[in-house]
PDB file of C-alpha atoms and ligand atoms in Angstrom:
ATOM      1  CA  MET A  27     -49.990 -52.966 108.677  1.00  0.00           C
ATOM      2  CA  ALA A  28     -53.339 -54.023 107.250  1.00  0.00           C
ATOM      3  CA  SER A  29     -52.357 -57.271 105.542  1.00  0.00           C
ATOM      4  CA  THR A  30     -49.115 -58.978 104.566  1.00  0.00           C
ATOM      5  CA  GLU A  31     -50.933 -60.644 101.684  1.00  0.00           C
ATOM      6  CA  LYS A  32     -51.347 -57.338  99.828  1.00  0.00           C
ATOM      7  CA  GLU A  33     -47.608 -56.989  99.508  1.00  0.00           C
ATOM      8  CA  ILE A  34     -46.950 -60.415  98.021  1.00  0.00           C
ATOM      9  CA  LYS A  35     -45.838 -60.117  94.413  1.00  0.00           C
ATOM     10  CA  ILE A  36     -45.490 -63.189  92.208  1.00  0.00           C
ATOM     11  CA  ARG A  37     -43.448 -62.827  89.032  1.00  0.00           C
ATOM     12  CA  PRO A  38     -41.437 -64.988  86.613  1.00  0.00           C
ATOM     13  CA  MET A  39     -37.991 -65.992  87.874  1.00  0.00           C
ATOM     14  CA  GLU A  40     -34.998 -64.365  86.210  1.00  0.00           C
ATOM     15  CA  ARG A  41     -31.363 -65.395  86.177  1.00  0.00           C
ATOM     16  CA  GLY A  42     -30.638 -62.464  88.493  1.00  0.00           C
ATOM     17  CA  ASP A  43     -32.828 -64.094  91.189  1.00  0.00           C
ATOM     18  CA  ILE A  44     -30.630 -67.164  91.588  1.00  0.00           C
ATOM     19  CA  ASP A  45     -28.581 -65.897  94.543  1.00  0.00           C
ATOM     20  CA  ALA A  46     -31.770 -64.869  96.350  1.00  0.00           C
ATOM     21  CA  ILE A  47     -33.418 -68.251  95.841  1.00  0.00           C
ATOM     22  CA  LEU A  48     -30.265 -70.039  97.000  1.00  0.00           C
ATOM     23  CA  ALA A  49     -30.481 -67.956 100.189  1.00  0.00           C
ATOM     24  CA  VAL A  50     -34.108 -69.074 100.727  1.00  0.00           C
ATOM     25  CA  TYR A  51     -33.113 -72.660 100.028  1.00  0.00           C
ATOM     26  CA  SER A  52     -30.267 -72.493 102.541  1.00  0.00           C
ATOM     27  CA  LYS A  53     -32.765 -71.445 105.254  1.00  0.00           C
ATOM     28  CA  ILE A  54     -34.830 -74.632 104.893  1.00  0.00           C
ATOM     29  CA  ARG A  55     -31.959 -76.960 104.078  1.00  0.00           C
ATOM     30  CA  GLU A  56     -31.285 -78.147 107.591  1.00  0.00           C
ATOM     31  CA  GLU A  57     -34.952 -78.538 108.511  1.00  0.00           C
ATOM     32  CA  LYS A  58     -36.191 -82.048 108.968  1.00  0.00           C
ATOM     33  CA  ILE A  59     -38.932 -83.028 106.527  1.00  0.00           C
ATOM     34  CA  PRO A  60     -42.106 -83.578 108.556  1.00  0.00           C
ATOM     35  CA  GLY A  61     -43.441 -87.099 108.297  1.00  0.00           C
ATOM     36  CA  VAL A  62     -40.184 -88.514 106.973  1.00  0.00           C
ATOM     37  CA  LYS A  63     -38.143 -90.571 109.424  1.00  0.00           C
ATOM     38  CA  ARG A  64     -34.429 -89.902 109.689  1.00  0.00           C
ATOM     39  CA  SER A  65     -32.830 -91.041 106.447  1.00  0.00           C
ATOM     40  CA  ARG A  66     -30.763 -89.549 103.684  1.00  0.00           C
ATOM     41  CA  LEU A  67     -34.005 -87.962 102.454  1.00  0.00           C
ATOM     42  CA  SER A  68     -34.704 -86.239 105.755  1.00  0.00           C
ATOM     43  CA  TYR A  69     -32.252 -83.455 105.070  1.00  0.00           C
ATOM     44  CA  ARG A  70     -31.654 -81.679 101.830  1.00  0.00           C
ATOM     45  CA  GLY A  71     -28.354 -81.458  99.986  1.00  0.00           C
ATOM     46  CA  ALA A  72     -26.649 -78.322  98.781  1.00  0.00           C
ATOM     47  CA  MET A  73     -27.944 -76.543  95.696  1.00  0.00           C
ATOM     48  CA  THR A  74     -25.588 -74.538  93.532  1.00  0.00           C
ATOM     49  CA  PHE A  75     -25.859 -71.506  91.283  1.00  0.00           C
ATOM     50  CA  ASP A  76     -24.879 -73.620  88.278  1.00  0.00           C
ATOM     51  CA  GLU A  77     -27.583 -76.218  88.941  1.00  0.00           C
ATOM     52  CA  VAL A  78     -30.285 -73.574  88.848  1.00  0.00           C
ATOM     53  CA  ALA A  79     -28.668 -71.628  86.001  1.00  0.00           C
ATOM     54  CA  SER A  80     -28.457 -74.802  83.888  1.00  0.00           C
ATOM     55  CA  THR A  81     -32.270 -74.873  83.685  1.00  0.00           C
ATOM     56  CA  ASN A  82     -32.117 -71.407  82.139  1.00  0.00           C
ATOM     57  CA  PRO A  83     -34.520 -69.305  84.252  1.00  0.00           C
ATOM     58  CA  GLY A  84     -36.311 -66.913  81.921  1.00  0.00           C
ATOM     59  CA  GLY A  85     -35.657 -69.202  78.953  1.00  0.00           C
ATOM     60  CA  PRO A  86     -38.307 -70.593  76.575  1.00  0.00           C
ATOM     61  CA  LEU A  87     -39.019 -73.786  78.559  1.00  0.00           C
ATOM     62  CA  ASP A  88     -38.894 -72.176  81.974  1.00  0.00           C
ATOM     63  CA  LEU A  89     -41.998 -71.843  84.161  1.00  0.00           C
ATOM     64  CA  SER A  90     -40.334 -70.773  87.413  1.00  0.00           C
ATOM     65  CA  CYS A  91     -41.657 -67.907  89.525  1.00  0.00           C
ATOM     66  CA  VAL A  92     -40.560 -66.056  92.624  1.00  0.00           C
ATOM     67  CA  ALA A  93     -42.597 -64.498  95.419  1.00  0.00           C
ATOM     68  CA  GLU A  94     -41.492 -61.119  96.705  1.00  0.00           C
ATOM     69  CA  VAL A  95     -42.539 -59.312  99.859  1.00  0.00           C
ATOM     70  CA  ASN A  96     -41.424 -55.696  99.933  1.00  0.00           C
ATOM     71  CA  GLY A  97     -39.018 -56.422  97.109  1.00  0.00           C
ATOM     72  CA  GLN A  98     -37.364 -59.348  98.899  1.00  0.00           C
ATOM     73  CA  VAL A  99     -37.553 -62.845  97.411  1.00  0.00           C
ATOM     74  CA  VAL A 100     -39.208 -65.045 100.064  1.00  0.00           C
ATOM     75  CA  GLY A 101     -40.173 -68.071  98.011  1.00  0.00           C
ATOM     76  CA  PHE A 102     -39.928 -69.688  94.633  1.00  0.00           C
ATOM     77  CA  ILE A 103     -41.279 -72.409  92.418  1.00  0.00           C
ATOM     78  CA  TRP A 104     -38.740 -73.952  90.089  1.00  0.00           C
ATOM     79  CA  GLY A 105     -40.243 -75.727  87.107  1.00  0.00           C
ATOM     80  CA  ARG A 106     -40.162 -76.153  83.369  1.00  0.00           C
ATOM     81  CA  LEU A 107     -41.963 -77.537  80.378  1.00  0.00           C
ATOM     82  CA  ALA A 108     -41.116 -81.090  79.442  1.00  0.00           C
ATOM     83  CA  PHE A 109     -42.122 -83.419  76.637  1.00  0.00           C
ATOM     84  CA  VAL A 110     -42.892 -86.918  77.893  1.00  0.00           C
ATOM     85  CA  GLY A 111     -44.446 -90.205  76.839  1.00  0.00           C
ATOM     86  CA  ILE A 112     -45.857 -91.821  73.712  1.00  0.00           C
ATOM     87  CA  PRO A 113     -47.903 -90.206  72.303  1.00  0.00           C
ATOM     88  CA  ILE A 114     -45.875 -87.238  73.376  1.00  0.00           C
ATOM     89  CA  ASP A 115     -47.443 -84.989  75.950  1.00  0.00           C
ATOM     90  CA  GLU A 116     -46.307 -81.559  77.039  1.00  0.00           C
ATOM     91  CA  VAL A 117     -46.433 -81.065  80.806  1.00  0.00           C
ATOM     92  CA  GLY A 118     -45.301 -78.494  83.328  1.00  0.00           C
ATOM     93  CA  ILE A 119     -42.971 -80.146  85.818  1.00  0.00           C
ATOM     94  CA  ILE A 120     -42.451 -78.703  89.300  1.00  0.00           C
ATOM     95  CA  HIS A 121     -38.887 -79.366  90.426  1.00  0.00           C
ATOM     96  CA  MET A 122     -39.013 -77.497  93.694  1.00  0.00           C
ATOM     97  CA  LEU A 123     -41.351 -75.308  95.760  1.00  0.00           C
ATOM     98  CA  ILE A 124     -39.941 -73.471  98.747  1.00  0.00           C
ATOM     99  CA  VAL A 125     -41.105 -70.634 100.965  1.00  0.00           C
ATOM    100  CA  ASP A 126     -38.947 -68.958 103.597  1.00  0.00           C
ATOM    101  CA  PRO A 127     -40.070 -70.316 107.014  1.00  0.00           C
ATOM    102  CA  ASP A 128     -40.636 -66.723 108.200  1.00  0.00           C
ATOM    103  CA  TYR A 129     -43.277 -66.322 105.474  1.00  0.00           C
ATOM    104  CA  GLN A 130     -44.963 -69.725 105.453  1.00  0.00           C
ATOM    105  CA  LYS A 131     -48.691 -70.316 106.095  1.00  0.00           C
ATOM    106  CA  GLN A 132     -49.723 -67.154 104.268  1.00  0.00           C
ATOM    107  CA  GLY A 133     -50.732 -68.853 101.047  1.00  0.00           C
ATOM    108  CA  ILE A 134     -47.512 -67.918  99.210  1.00  0.00           C
ATOM    109  CA  ALA A 135     -46.773 -71.454  97.959  1.00  0.00           C
ATOM    110  CA  ALA A 136     -50.347 -71.797  96.730  1.00  0.00           C
ATOM    111  CA  LYS A 137     -49.938 -68.547  94.779  1.00  0.00           C
ATOM    112  CA  LEU A 138     -46.679 -69.795  93.283  1.00  0.00           C
ATOM    113  CA  VAL A 139     -48.311 -73.051  92.148  1.00  0.00           C
ATOM    114  CA  ASP A 140     -51.203 -71.095  90.634  1.00  0.00           C
ATOM    115  CA  ALA A 141     -48.768 -68.814  88.812  1.00  0.00           C
ATOM    116  CA  LEU A 142     -46.889 -71.759  87.332  1.00  0.00           C
ATOM    117  CA  ALA A 143     -50.191 -73.376  86.310  1.00  0.00           C
ATOM    118  CA  GLU A 144     -51.277 -70.138  84.642  1.00  0.00           C
ATOM    119  CA  ARG A 145     -48.024 -69.984  82.695  1.00  0.00           C
ATOM    120  CA  CYS A 146     -48.694 -73.549  81.504  1.00  0.00           C
ATOM    121  CA  HIS A 147     -52.279 -72.781  80.544  1.00  0.00           C
ATOM    122  CA  ALA A 148     -51.184 -69.687  78.626  1.00  0.00           C
ATOM    123  CA  ARG A 149     -49.028 -71.968  76.458  1.00  0.00           C
ATOM    124  CA  GLY A 150     -51.822 -74.478  75.909  1.00  0.00           C
ATOM    125  CA  VAL A 151     -50.295 -76.983  78.340  1.00  0.00           C
ATOM    126  CA  GLU A 152     -53.028 -78.453  80.527  1.00  0.00           C
ATOM    127  CA  THR A 153     -51.053 -80.751  82.853  1.00  0.00           C
ATOM    128  CA  VAL A 154     -48.934 -79.739  85.841  1.00  0.00           C
ATOM    129  CA  ARG A 155     -46.942 -82.494  87.534  1.00  0.00           C
ATOM    130  CA  ALA A 156     -45.054 -82.729  90.837  1.00  0.00           C
ATOM    131  CA  VAL A 157     -43.011 -85.726  91.990  1.00  0.00           C
ATOM    132  CA  ILE A 158     -43.388 -86.243  95.737  1.00  0.00           C
ATOM    133  CA  ASP A 159     -41.638 -88.727  97.985  1.00  0.00           C
ATOM    134  CA  GLU A 160     -44.099 -91.424  99.030  1.00  0.00           C
ATOM    135  CA  ARG A 161     -43.075 -90.996 102.672  1.00  0.00           C
ATOM    136  CA  HIS A 162     -43.652 -87.235 102.649  1.00  0.00           C
ATOM    137  CA  TRP A 163     -47.351 -87.519 103.473  1.00  0.00           C
ATOM    138  CA  GLU A 164     -47.686 -83.905 104.654  1.00  0.00           C
ATOM    139  CA  LEU A 165     -46.580 -82.639 101.288  1.00  0.00           C
ATOM    140  CA  GLN A 166     -48.858 -85.115  99.514  1.00  0.00           C
ATOM    141  CA  ASN A 167     -51.820 -83.781 101.516  1.00  0.00           C
ATOM    142  CA  TYR A 168     -50.772 -80.240 100.746  1.00  0.00           C
ATOM    143  CA  PHE A 169     -50.649 -80.871  96.983  1.00  0.00           C
ATOM    144  CA  GLN A 170     -53.983 -82.680  97.090  1.00  0.00           C
ATOM    145  CA  GLY A 171     -55.421 -79.580  98.728  1.00  0.00           C
ATOM    146  CA  LEU A 172     -54.147 -77.583  95.756  1.00  0.00           C
ATOM    147  CA  GLY A 173     -56.102 -79.800  93.341  1.00  0.00           C
ATOM    148  CA  PHE A 174     -53.423 -82.354  92.442  1.00  0.00           C
ATOM    149  CA  HIS A 175     -54.377 -86.029  92.407  1.00  0.00           C
ATOM    150  CA  ARG A 176     -52.192 -89.089  92.624  1.00  0.00           C
ATOM    151  CA  SER A 177     -51.598 -90.195  89.035  1.00  0.00           C
ATOM    152  CA  GLU A 178     -51.301 -93.700  87.624  1.00  0.00           C
ATOM    153  CA  LEU A 179     -47.716 -93.056  86.589  1.00  0.00           C
ATOM    154  CA  THR A 180     -44.899 -94.826  88.400  1.00  0.00           C
ATOM    155  CA  ILE A 181     -41.398 -93.415  88.383  1.00  0.00           C
ATOM    156  CA  TYR A 182     -38.645 -95.909  87.542  1.00  0.00           C
ATOM    157  CA  THR A 183     -35.127 -94.959  88.517  1.00  0.00           C
ATOM    158  CA  ARG A 184     -31.711 -96.555  87.861  1.00  0.00           C
ATOM    159  CA  THR A 185     -28.111 -95.452  87.949  1.00  0.00           C
ATOM    160  CA  SER A 186     -26.845 -93.964  84.706  1.00  0.00           C
ATOM    161  CA  LYS A 187     -24.042 -96.556  84.503  1.00  0.00           C
ATOM    162  CA  ASP A 188     -24.518-100.218  85.397  1.00  0.00           C
TER     163      ASP A 188
HETATM  164  C1  COA B 208     -44.392 -76.771 101.402  1.00  0.00           C
HETATM  165  C2  COA B 208     -44.214 -75.245 101.471  1.00  0.00           C
HETATM  166  C3  COA B 208     -43.629 -74.753 100.146  1.00  0.00           C
HETATM  167  C4  COA B 208     -45.564 -74.562 101.733  1.00  0.00           C
HETATM  168  O1  COA B 208     -45.369 -73.145 101.747  1.00  0.00           O
HETATM  169  P1  COA B 208     -46.464 -72.132 102.345  1.00  0.00           P
HETATM  170  O2  COA B 208     -46.291 -70.825 101.661  1.00  0.00           O
HETATM  171  O3  COA B 208     -46.423 -72.156 103.816  1.00  0.00           O
HETATM  172  O4  COA B 208     -47.806 -72.820 101.840  1.00  0.00           O
HETATM  173  P2  COA B 208     -49.278 -72.205 101.991  1.00  0.00           P
HETATM  174  O5  COA B 208     -49.254 -70.995 102.848  1.00  0.00           O
HETATM  175  O6  COA B 208     -49.842 -72.118 100.621  1.00  0.00           O
HETATM  176  O7  COA B 208     -50.022 -73.388 102.745  1.00  0.00           O
HETATM  177  C5  COA B 208     -49.455 -73.993 103.884  1.00  0.00           C
HETATM  178  C6  COA B 208     -50.512 -74.166 104.913  1.00  0.00           C
HETATM  179  O8  COA B 208     -50.860 -72.896 105.397  1.00  0.00           O
HETATM  180  C7  COA B 208     -52.250 -72.715 105.310  1.00  0.00           C
HETATM  181  N1  COA B 208     -52.497 -71.295 105.037  1.00  0.00           N
HETATM  182  C8  COA B 208     -52.506 -70.697 103.826  1.00  0.00           C
HETATM  183  N2  COA B 208     -52.765 -69.376 103.977  1.00  0.00           N
HETATM  184  C9  COA B 208     -52.877 -69.166 105.314  1.00  0.00           C
HETATM  185  C10 COA B 208     -53.116 -68.012 106.097  1.00  0.00           C
HETATM  186  N3  COA B 208     -53.294 -66.824 105.531  1.00  0.00           N
HETATM  187  N4  COA B 208     -53.132 -68.164 107.437  1.00  0.00           N
HETATM  188  C11 COA B 208     -52.933 -69.367 108.007  1.00  0.00           C
HETATM  189  N5  COA B 208     -52.705 -70.503 107.323  1.00  0.00           N
HETATM  190  C12 COA B 208     -52.696 -70.389 105.990  1.00  0.00           C
HETATM  191  C13 COA B 208     -52.675 -73.595 104.180  1.00  0.00           C
HETATM  192  O9  COA B 208     -54.050 -73.963 104.300  1.00  0.00           O
HETATM  193  C14 COA B 208     -51.780 -74.787 104.375  1.00  0.00           C
HETATM  194  O10 COA B 208     -52.313 -75.613 105.380  1.00  0.00           O
HETATM  195  P3  COA B 208     -52.143 -77.180 105.290  1.00  0.00           P
HETATM  196  O11 COA B 208     -50.672 -77.454 105.432  1.00  0.00           O
HETATM  197  O12 COA B 208     -52.955 -77.665 106.437  1.00  0.00           O
HETATM  198  O13 COA B 208     -52.656 -77.570 103.935  1.00  0.00           O
HETATM  199  C15 COA B 208     -43.261 -74.830 102.636  1.00  0.00           C
HETATM  200  O14 COA B 208     -43.732 -75.441 103.833  1.00  0.00           O
HETATM  201  C16 COA B 208     -41.821 -75.215 102.429  1.00  0.00           C
HETATM  202  O15 COA B 208     -41.043 -74.452 101.840  1.00  0.00           O
HETATM  203  N6  COA B 208     -41.415 -76.410 102.907  1.00  0.00           N
HETATM  204  C17 COA B 208     -40.052 -76.865 102.824  1.00  0.00           C
HETATM  205  C18 COA B 208     -39.660 -77.248 101.430  1.00  0.00           C
HETATM  206  C19 COA B 208     -40.502 -78.360 100.838  1.00  0.00           C
HETATM  207  O16 COA B 208     -40.686 -79.407 101.424  1.00  0.00           O
HETATM  208  N7  COA B 208     -40.982 -78.067  99.611  1.00  0.00           N
HETATM  209  C20 COA B 208     -41.819 -78.955  98.872  1.00  0.00           C
HETATM  210  C21 COA B 208     -41.061 -79.913  98.018  1.00  0.00           C
HETATM  211  S1  COA B 208     -39.977 -79.211  96.857  1.00  0.00           S
END
């Protein structure tokens, strides 16, 4: 086979892809996150059909894409448009980026990020944002390599009920 890359197809995610992306997610779920010491963040929790479906893949705010190789979903980027801040700004938020370990290191994630960015640009949205754990330095380096920079925003988190 001449090149695997030629067979990679990136397309918008549809509701019918949810089972396939859950299967990809389940493959990486038990993997330890490189660079992150053993903690509750070192392993990923379960993800359900309803959680993904609730963000309405294919809907007006959705930016998610899947990567297919020979018709099989091998990776996905899950993201959506959001309206944040004062004055209000429209940004593309990346919730999750995952590539099947059997297909990693072929540039598939980079293609997925580019596809999401293109979908943003096509709607006149010029900012793409990813929230990355401060301890996950490998992922930070990876995103910097894709042109992301560390922003001046700080995320504040609290429980929904005091
Ligand atoms: C992070 C993740 C999505 C990257 O997926 P990927 O498809 O392997 O990413 P890419 O192929 O674009 O790049 C990965 C590396 O392979 C390299 N690479 C890209 N194309 C390559 C090729 N053809 N041959 C060899 N290496 C290549 C890239 O330079 C990059 O190197 P770096 O890590 O030194 O920067 C994947 O590792 C993953 O699913 N991780 C687990 C889930 C996770 O942590 N997701 C992110 C938070 S939601």
